[in-house]
């Protein structure tokens, strides 16, 4: 196990603030895309697939969405080790450019009626590009913030990453609603659905500008100067850190299942399973997300004071205890009970959101940190997070039991609780550093990108 070095001098506050903003806006862009896509999937299906059964068109649109998840692990295998070799800043500039660019392109593509079968092919390529780039985004952004943050404030500063998540999804869910109310359904179906995708362009441009103006992280510049960058971070990770990698995968199962149940599936559950008006379902979700945005930063600060493990364990136990009561409340069908049930789920999830971005990067040494987080996180996302809405909906439909989302969340929490309890406490401690493993040659120092 690598030794823990003494605490480093803190970077200046202005650099830390710019680093946080640059990292968080990428996460905001990613989840903005999710929010938009979930809401306009029916319109997208009608635009890019042959006319006929609307249900088949929507299914095709969601099928393309699912394909993008298959590209995320591949993207993490490419961008993660690359970020450990050439630097976090350079790779994060590429990922936000590709993510936002692919989303923007979807808003510009001609429809099936205009160019025929080329339309769904181009649409699929754009979604695959977005998924591939996303594979290197979250792990890199969390690493970037962690390596810029002072040790005693890493929890609070890291929680801004998930503030970006919630802000992005709230915007992605709200903007199509406002456009529908403003333009009307006919205009929205004809061309208005393009506007939210086009918004990703300037959003990504702002993020790219911020990222290009930053130096790489102090931790990466240090290992570059000291010739501790390894030729093959992926090989080093698999050979020397595979146990901790498996632990990371286990920890983020509950995070990913919670994210995709609460933030992407819940609106469908409220509207289609419980037959609530879609506007009520959407506004309920927006209210809860805004509340979570107000709580996630204090949760991050709390993790700096009491530790990461107590909050992660509390989140798992909360899901085990509160998931069933939460869904019993939601199933009452009134707006007040729906908000109350969603609030219980949000209380569970926000403990994870406020803690994970600072807890997990600290599990790995600097030479493999970006790759470790990206690969472990995205494998878990592809296997357990992205599949959760589909599996849960299939179980609800097949059995007629509307409590399956609660049971699924409880199972995820039980699985993640073990790795959480076995993981080391990292709050307030310097990030791990180590020399290249025996038999692994260092590479030449990399000149940092000037601001």
PDB file of C-alpha atoms in Angstrom, residues 159 162-171 174 262-263 282-300 335 338-351 353-354:
ATOM      1  CA  UNK A 159     -19.913  18.320  -3.728  1.00  0.00           C
ATOM      2  CA  UNK A 162     -22.983  16.969  -7.967  1.00  0.00           C
ATOM      3  CA  UNK A 163     -24.502  20.416  -7.643  1.00  0.00           C
ATOM      4  CA  UNK A 164     -23.735  20.580 -11.370  1.00  0.00           C
ATOM      5  CA  UNK A 165     -25.427  17.202 -11.872  1.00  0.00           C
ATOM      6  CA  UNK A 166     -28.641  18.366 -10.260  1.00  0.00           C
ATOM      7  CA  UNK A 167     -28.567  21.757 -11.968  1.00  0.00           C
ATOM      8  CA  UNK A 168     -28.054  20.137 -15.358  1.00  0.00           C
ATOM      9  CA  UNK A 169     -30.891  17.679 -14.955  1.00  0.00           C
ATOM     10  CA  UNK A 170     -33.245  20.341 -13.577  1.00  0.00           C
ATOM     11  CA  UNK A 171     -32.500  22.534 -16.597  1.00  0.00           C
ATOM     12  CA  UNK A 174     -37.517  22.312 -17.212  1.00  0.00           C
ATOM     13  CA  UNK A 262     -34.690   9.049  -8.938  1.00  0.00           C
ATOM     14  CA  UNK A 263     -33.515  11.348 -11.712  1.00  0.00           C
ATOM     15  CA  UNK A 282     -42.265  16.722 -13.841  1.00  0.00           C
ATOM     16  CA  UNK A 283     -42.847  19.619 -11.462  1.00  0.00           C
ATOM     17  CA  UNK A 284     -42.607  17.262  -8.479  1.00  0.00           C
ATOM     18  CA  UNK A 285     -39.207  16.126  -9.701  1.00  0.00           C
ATOM     19  CA  UNK A 286     -38.009  19.687 -10.316  1.00  0.00           C
ATOM     20  CA  UNK A 287     -39.043  20.754  -6.792  1.00  0.00           C
ATOM     21  CA  UNK A 288     -37.155  17.830  -5.262  1.00  0.00           C
ATOM     22  CA  UNK A 289     -34.057  18.453  -7.378  1.00  0.00           C
ATOM     23  CA  UNK A 290     -33.981  22.113  -6.379  1.00  0.00           C
ATOM     24  CA  UNK A 291     -34.196  21.058  -2.738  1.00  0.00           C
ATOM     25  CA  UNK A 292     -31.328  18.603  -3.245  1.00  0.00           C
ATOM     26  CA  UNK A 293     -29.236  21.391  -4.773  1.00  0.00           C
ATOM     27  CA  UNK A 294     -29.685  23.323  -1.532  1.00  0.00           C
ATOM     28  CA  UNK A 295     -28.633  20.340   0.614  1.00  0.00           C
ATOM     29  CA  UNK A 296     -25.786  18.710  -1.316  1.00  0.00           C
ATOM     30  CA  UNK A 297     -23.180  21.365  -0.442  1.00  0.00           C
ATOM     31  CA  UNK A 298     -23.797  21.212   3.333  1.00  0.00           C
ATOM     32  CA  UNK A 299     -23.605  17.423   3.076  1.00  0.00           C
ATOM     33  CA  UNK A 300     -20.209  17.726   1.414  1.00  0.00           C
ATOM     34  CA  UNK A 335     -49.113  15.942  -4.904  1.00  0.00           C
ATOM     35  CA  UNK A 338     -45.687  12.413  -3.814  1.00  0.00           C
ATOM     36  CA  UNK A 339     -43.396  15.236  -2.689  1.00  0.00           C
ATOM     37  CA  UNK A 340     -43.050  13.632   0.756  1.00  0.00           C
ATOM     38  CA  UNK A 341     -42.067  10.264  -0.732  1.00  0.00           C
ATOM     39  CA  UNK A 342     -39.642  11.820  -3.170  1.00  0.00           C
ATOM     40  CA  UNK A 343     -38.129  13.828  -0.322  1.00  0.00           C
ATOM     41  CA  UNK A 344     -37.315  10.613   1.555  1.00  0.00           C
ATOM     42  CA  UNK A 345     -35.569   9.206  -1.506  1.00  0.00           C
ATOM     43  CA  UNK A 346     -33.755  12.507  -2.029  1.00  0.00           C
ATOM     44  CA  UNK A 347     -32.549  12.409   1.589  1.00  0.00           C
ATOM     45  CA  UNK A 348     -30.963   9.013   0.900  1.00  0.00           C
ATOM     46  CA  UNK A 349     -29.418  10.018  -2.415  1.00  0.00           C
ATOM     47  CA  UNK A 350     -28.064  13.405  -1.406  1.00  0.00           C
ATOM     48  CA  UNK A 351     -25.842  11.763   1.220  1.00  0.00           C
ATOM     49  CA  UNK A 353     -24.011  12.841  -3.990  1.00  0.00           C
ATOM     50  CA  UNK A 354     -22.363  15.071  -1.411  1.00  0.00           C
TER      51      UNK A 354
END
